[in-house]
PDB file of C-alpha atoms and ligand atoms in Angstrom:
ATOM      1  CA  MET J   1     -47.637 -14.755 -20.886  1.00  0.00           C
ATOM      2  CA  ASN J   2     -49.867 -14.319 -23.798  1.00  0.00           C
ATOM      3  CA  VAL J   3     -52.310 -11.494 -23.567  1.00  0.00           C
ATOM      4  CA  LEU J   4     -55.323 -13.911 -24.004  1.00  0.00           C
ATOM      5  CA  PHE J   5     -54.524 -16.084 -21.017  1.00  0.00           C
ATOM      6  CA  HIS J   6     -54.502 -12.601 -18.972  1.00  0.00           C
ATOM      7  CA  LEU J   7     -57.909 -11.826 -20.543  1.00  0.00           C
ATOM      8  CA  VAL J   8     -59.299 -15.235 -19.729  1.00  0.00           C
ATOM      9  CA  ALA J   9     -58.221 -14.708 -15.839  1.00  0.00           C
ATOM     10  CA  GLY J  10     -59.448 -11.006 -16.070  1.00  0.00           C
ATOM     11  CA  PHE J  11     -62.800 -12.060 -17.269  1.00  0.00           C
ATOM     12  CA  GLY J  12     -63.031 -14.677 -14.419  1.00  0.00           C
ATOM     13  CA  ILE J  13     -62.012 -12.160 -11.972  1.00  0.00           C
ATOM     14  CA  ALA J  14     -64.506  -9.542 -13.706  1.00  0.00           C
ATOM     15  CA  ILE J  15     -67.549 -11.935 -13.120  1.00  0.00           C
ATOM     16  CA  ALA J  16     -66.274 -13.241  -9.852  1.00  0.00           C
ATOM     17  CA  VAL J  17     -66.302  -9.713  -8.305  1.00  0.00           C
ATOM     18  CA  CYS J  18     -69.688  -8.647  -9.534  1.00  0.00           C
ATOM     19  CA  THR J  19     -71.386  -9.989  -6.407  1.00  0.00           C
ATOM     20  CA  GLU J  20     -74.582  -7.358  -6.693  1.00  0.00           C
ATOM     21  CA  VAL J  21     -75.894  -8.460 -10.049  1.00  0.00           C
ATOM     22  CA  ALA J  22     -79.076  -6.549  -9.868  1.00  0.00           C
ATOM     23  CA  LYS J  23     -77.479  -3.056  -8.560  1.00  0.00           C
ATOM     24  CA  PRO J  24     -73.790  -3.385  -9.178  1.00  0.00           C
ATOM     25  CA  LYS J  25     -71.789  -1.029  -6.659  1.00  0.00           C
ATOM     26  CA  ILE J  26     -69.812   0.098  -9.805  1.00  0.00           C
ATOM     27  CA  PHE J  27     -66.924   2.098  -7.744  1.00  0.00           C
ATOM     28  CA  LEU J  28     -66.318  -0.625  -5.246  1.00  0.00           C
ATOM     29  CA  THR J  29     -66.581  -3.573  -7.795  1.00  0.00           C
ATOM     30  CA  ALA J  30     -64.459  -1.622 -10.338  1.00  0.00           C
ATOM     31  CA  THR J  31     -61.759  -1.029  -7.757  1.00  0.00           C
ATOM     32  CA  ALA J  32     -61.529  -4.596  -6.467  1.00  0.00           C
ATOM     33  CA  GLY J  33     -61.711  -5.887  -9.962  1.00  0.00           C
ATOM     34  CA  VAL J  34     -58.634  -3.699 -11.118  1.00  0.00           C
ATOM     35  CA  PHE J  35     -56.531  -4.767  -8.141  1.00  0.00           C
ATOM     36  CA  ILE J  36     -57.065  -8.227  -8.277  1.00  0.00           C
ATOM     37  CA  ALA J  37     -56.662  -8.371 -12.090  1.00  0.00           C
ATOM     38  CA  PHE J  38     -53.524  -6.480 -11.611  1.00  0.00           C
ATOM     39  CA  VAL J  39     -52.085  -8.899  -9.234  1.00  0.00           C
ATOM     40  CA  SER J  40     -53.136 -11.708 -11.494  1.00  0.00           C
ATOM     41  CA  HIS J  41     -51.157 -10.232 -14.078  1.00  0.00           C
ATOM     42  CA  ALA J  42     -48.012 -10.198 -11.845  1.00  0.00           C
ATOM     43  CA  LEU J  43     -48.451 -13.792 -10.491  1.00  0.00           C
ATOM     44  CA  LEU J  44     -49.181 -15.311 -13.975  1.00  0.00           C
ATOM     45  CA  ASP J  45     -46.059 -13.537 -15.403  1.00  0.00           C
ATOM     46  CA  TYR J  46     -43.967 -14.898 -12.410  1.00  0.00           C
ATOM     47  CA  THR J  47     -45.161 -18.549 -12.903  1.00  0.00           C
ATOM     48  CA  PRO J  48     -43.398 -20.602 -15.852  1.00  0.00           C
ATOM     49  CA  HIS J  49     -44.921 -19.889 -19.134  1.00  0.00           C
ATOM     50  CA  CYS J  50     -44.433 -20.417 -22.802  1.00  0.00           C
ATOM     51  CA  TYR J  51     -45.935 -18.346 -25.807  1.00  0.00           C
ATOM     52  CA  PRO J  52     -48.464 -21.205 -27.289  1.00  0.00           C
ATOM     53  CA  ILE J  53     -50.365 -18.302 -29.068  1.00  0.00           C
ATOM     54  CA  ASN J  54     -48.652 -16.526 -31.789  1.00  0.00           C
ATOM     55  CA  SER J  55     -47.704 -12.827 -30.642  1.00  0.00           C
ATOM     56  CA  LYS J  56     -49.637 -11.295 -33.872  1.00  0.00           C
ATOM     57  CA  VAL J  57     -52.650 -13.593 -33.389  1.00  0.00           C
ATOM     58  CA  ASP J  58     -52.386 -13.006 -29.738  1.00  0.00           C
ATOM     59  CA  PHE J  59     -52.208  -9.129 -30.372  1.00  0.00           C
ATOM     60  CA  ILE J  60     -55.110  -8.781 -32.617  1.00  0.00           C
ATOM     61  CA  ALA J  61     -57.635 -11.482 -30.870  1.00  0.00           C
ATOM     62  CA  GLY J  62     -56.697 -10.052 -27.594  1.00  0.00           C
ATOM     63  CA  PHE J  63     -57.626  -6.521 -28.535  1.00  0.00           C
ATOM     64  CA  ILE J  64     -60.775  -7.904 -30.459  1.00  0.00           C
ATOM     65  CA  LEU J  65     -61.848  -9.711 -27.475  1.00  0.00           C
ATOM     66  CA  LEU J  66     -61.144  -6.961 -24.913  1.00  0.00           C
ATOM     67  CA  PHE J  67     -63.094  -4.490 -26.805  1.00  0.00           C
ATOM     68  CA  ALA J  68     -65.944  -7.039 -27.352  1.00  0.00           C
ATOM     69  CA  LEU J  69     -66.270  -7.822 -23.817  1.00  0.00           C
ATOM     70  CA  ILE J  70     -66.678  -4.079 -22.870  1.00  0.00           C
ATOM     71  CA  PHE J  71     -68.544  -2.971 -25.853  1.00  0.00           C
ATOM     72  CA  PHE J  72     -71.437  -5.559 -25.472  1.00  0.00           C
ATOM     73  CA  ALA J  73     -71.688  -5.397 -21.658  1.00  0.00           C
ATOM     74  CA  ARG J  74     -74.748  -3.416 -20.511  1.00  0.00           C
ATOM     75  CA  LYS J  75     -74.342   0.256 -19.248  1.00  0.00           C
ATOM     76  CA  GLU J  76     -73.909  -0.334 -15.776  1.00  0.00           C
ATOM     77  CA  TYR J  77     -71.130  -3.190 -16.110  1.00  0.00           C
ATOM     78  CA  LYS J  78     -69.127  -1.254 -18.815  1.00  0.00           C
ATOM     79  CA  VAL J  79     -66.873   0.692 -16.098  1.00  0.00           C
ATOM     80  CA  ILE J  80     -66.293  -2.523 -13.967  1.00  0.00           C
ATOM     81  CA  MET J  81     -65.518  -4.582 -17.293  1.00  0.00           C
ATOM     82  CA  LEU J  82     -63.686  -1.913 -18.648  1.00  0.00           C
ATOM     83  CA  VAL J  83     -61.347  -1.337 -15.659  1.00  0.00           C
ATOM     84  CA  THR J  84     -60.969  -4.786 -14.705  1.00  0.00           C
ATOM     85  CA  LEU J  85     -59.793  -6.561 -17.998  1.00  0.00           C
ATOM     86  CA  THR J  86     -57.713  -3.341 -18.711  1.00  0.00           C
ATOM     87  CA  GLY J  87     -55.943  -4.024 -15.251  1.00  0.00           C
ATOM     88  CA  ALA J  88     -55.461  -7.653 -16.279  1.00  0.00           C
ATOM     89  CA  VAL J  89     -53.586  -6.484 -19.266  1.00  0.00           C
ATOM     90  CA  LEU J  90     -52.197  -2.994 -18.142  1.00  0.00           C
ATOM     91  CA  PRO J  91     -48.475  -4.070 -17.534  1.00  0.00           C
ATOM     92  CA  ASP J  92     -48.286  -5.482 -21.041  1.00  0.00           C
ATOM     93  CA  ILE J  93     -49.953  -2.525 -22.520  1.00  0.00           C
ATOM     94  CA  ILE J  94     -47.273  -0.119 -20.474  1.00  0.00           C
ATOM     95  CA  ASP J  95     -44.222  -2.487 -21.168  1.00  0.00           C
ATOM     96  CA  LEU J  96     -44.771  -4.358 -24.166  1.00  0.00           C
ATOM     97  CA  LEU J  97     -47.399  -2.588 -26.515  1.00  0.00           C
ATOM     98  CA  PRO J  98     -44.842   0.127 -27.991  1.00  0.00           C
ATOM     99  CA  ALA J  99     -42.589  -2.730 -29.150  1.00  0.00           C
ATOM    100  CA  ILE J 100     -45.413  -4.576 -30.330  1.00  0.00           C
ATOM    101  CA  LEU J 101     -46.994  -1.807 -32.573  1.00  0.00           C
ATOM    102  CA  ASN J 102     -43.214  -1.255 -33.804  1.00  0.00           C
ATOM    103  CA  LYS J 103     -43.054  -4.769 -35.132  1.00  0.00           C
ATOM    104  CA  GLN J 104     -46.465  -5.484 -36.477  1.00  0.00           C
ATOM    105  CA  LEU J 105     -47.326  -1.887 -37.731  1.00  0.00           C
ATOM    106  CA  HIS J 106     -43.878  -0.937 -38.556  1.00  0.00           C
ATOM    107  CA  LEU J 107     -43.810   2.231 -36.337  1.00  0.00           C
ATOM    108  CA  LYS J 108     -41.124   4.186 -34.623  1.00  0.00           C
ATOM    109  CA  LEU J 109     -42.518   4.499 -31.216  1.00  0.00           C
ATOM    110  CA  PRO J 110     -40.106   4.802 -28.380  1.00  0.00           C
ATOM    111  CA  VAL J 111     -39.281   1.890 -26.432  1.00  0.00           C
ATOM    112  CA  TYR J 112     -38.201   2.354 -22.793  1.00  0.00           C
ATOM    113  CA  ASN J 113     -37.018  -0.249 -19.948  1.00  0.00           C
ATOM    114  CA  LYS J 114     -39.548  -2.236 -18.850  1.00  0.00           C
ATOM    115  CA  VAL J 115     -41.380  -0.953 -15.571  1.00  0.00           C
ATOM    116  CA  PHE J 116     -42.783  -4.075 -14.114  1.00  0.00           C
ATOM    117  CA  PRO J 117     -39.964  -6.460 -12.485  1.00  0.00           C
ATOM    118  CA  TRP J 118     -42.308  -9.751 -13.663  1.00  0.00           C
ATOM    119  CA  HIS J 119     -41.333  -8.487 -17.308  1.00  0.00           C
ATOM    120  CA  TRP J 120     -37.618  -8.537 -16.611  1.00  0.00           C
ATOM    121  CA  LYS J 121     -35.257 -11.334 -17.404  1.00  0.00           C
ATOM    122  CA  ASN J 122     -34.497 -12.183 -13.950  1.00  0.00           C
ATOM    123  CA  TYR J 123     -38.141 -12.636 -12.750  1.00  0.00           C
ATOM    124  CA  SER J 124     -40.081 -13.386 -15.480  1.00  0.00           C
ATOM    125  CA  GLY J 125     -41.189 -17.140 -15.596  1.00  0.00           C
ATOM    126  CA  SER J 126     -40.712 -16.965 -19.739  1.00  0.00           C
ATOM    127  CA  ILE J 127     -39.537 -20.294 -20.844  1.00  0.00           C
ATOM    128  CA  TYR J 128     -37.639 -20.289 -24.198  1.00  0.00           C
ATOM    129  CA  ASN J 129     -36.367 -23.822 -24.223  1.00  0.00           C
ATOM    130  CA  GLY J 130     -39.252 -25.510 -25.479  1.00  0.00           C
ATOM    131  CA  ASN J 131     -39.927 -27.210 -22.175  1.00  0.00           C
ATOM    132  CA  CYS J 132     -43.488 -26.255 -21.889  1.00  0.00           C
ATOM    133  CA  SER J 133     -45.504 -28.866 -20.077  1.00  0.00           C
ATOM    134  CA  THR J 134     -45.533 -26.841 -16.852  1.00  0.00           C
ATOM    135  CA  SER J 135     -46.681 -24.069 -18.903  1.00  0.00           C
ATOM    136  CA  HIS J 136     -49.234 -25.825 -20.330  1.00  0.00           C
ATOM    137  CA  LEU J 137     -50.546 -27.083 -17.005  1.00  0.00           C
ATOM    138  CA  ASN J 138     -50.688 -23.406 -15.903  1.00  0.00           C
ATOM    139  CA  THR J 139     -52.619 -22.094 -18.753  1.00  0.00           C
ATOM    140  CA  ALA J 140     -54.913 -25.053 -18.618  1.00  0.00           C
ATOM    141  CA  MET J 141     -55.512 -24.238 -14.790  1.00  0.00           C
ATOM    142  CA  ILE J 142     -56.371 -20.647 -15.644  1.00  0.00           C
ATOM    143  CA  CYS J 143     -58.658 -21.793 -18.352  1.00  0.00           C
ATOM    144  CA  PHE J 144     -60.194 -24.175 -16.254  1.00  0.00           C
ATOM    145  CA  ALA J 145     -60.663 -21.888 -13.281  1.00  0.00           C
ATOM    146  CA  THR J 146     -62.481 -19.348 -15.378  1.00  0.00           C
ATOM    147  CA  GLY J 147     -64.665 -21.990 -16.969  1.00  0.00           C
ATOM    148  CA  ILE J 148     -66.014 -23.165 -13.221  1.00  0.00           C
ATOM    149  CA  ILE J 149     -66.517 -19.102 -12.293  1.00  0.00           C
ATOM    150  CA  MET J 150     -68.447 -18.606 -15.557  1.00  0.00           C
ATOM    151  CA  LEU J 151     -70.570 -21.733 -14.734  1.00  0.00           C
ATOM    152  CA  VAL J 152     -71.184 -20.742 -11.147  1.00  0.00           C
ATOM    153  CA  ARG J 153     -71.708 -17.180 -12.283  1.00  0.00           C
ATOM    154  CA  TRP J 154     -73.790 -17.980 -15.415  1.00  0.00           C
ATOM    155  CA  ASN J 155     -76.637 -15.634 -14.311  1.00  0.00           C
ATOM    156  CA  THR J 156     -74.274 -12.761 -13.873  1.00  0.00           C
ATOM    157  CA  ILE J 157     -72.937 -13.252 -17.425  1.00  0.00           C
ATOM    158  CA  LYS J 158     -76.542 -13.241 -18.661  1.00  0.00           C
ATOM    159  CA  THR J 159     -77.096 -10.137 -16.821  1.00  0.00           C
ATOM    160  CA  ILE J 160     -73.939  -8.306 -17.659  1.00  0.00           C
ATOM    161  CA  TYR J 161     -74.366  -8.941 -21.219  1.00  0.00           C
ATOM    162  CA  ALA J 162     -78.309  -8.869 -21.579  1.00  0.00           C
ATOM    163  CA  LEU J 163     -78.645 -12.622 -22.465  1.00  0.00           C
ATOM    164  CA  ARG J 164     -81.932 -12.918 -20.912  1.00  0.00           C
ATOM    165  CA  ARG J 165     -84.963 -12.579 -23.291  1.00  0.00           C
TER     166      ARG J 165
HETATM  167 ZN1   ZN G   1     -46.773  -9.215 -18.544  1.00  0.00          ZN
END
């Protein structure tokens, strides 16, 4: 699945696990966040999915979004955001990043066999026959669910990103 959708899910998870807004329990929250985000990556990759976003755009925008969501978080939330959002894309960083960097930046990094079964041909939900209606429904549900969490947790977002005056 495109990195951007993993990040959308990861952001929803990060703000959902931040229950103690005023004084976050950093270790506990980050641990819950990275675990759920990692599992979400596996589930999303097992479900049928196409790649509606061009891989180059996905790679660059994903990197910028990941960096911005961590960088602009207040100090107390940086670790939670870093760990949770990285957990959401970690399997792709391990299995796919060297090949992507080789392709995009013309590097010659070594590429190994994929570690995670949801990236293997037998188990991945990748669709290459252009029949993407189920995929569109799945990605729409990810965005919708994260949108709902953002609405419910709007105060949490304001606290994490110091949006209060
Ligand atoms: Zn993946």
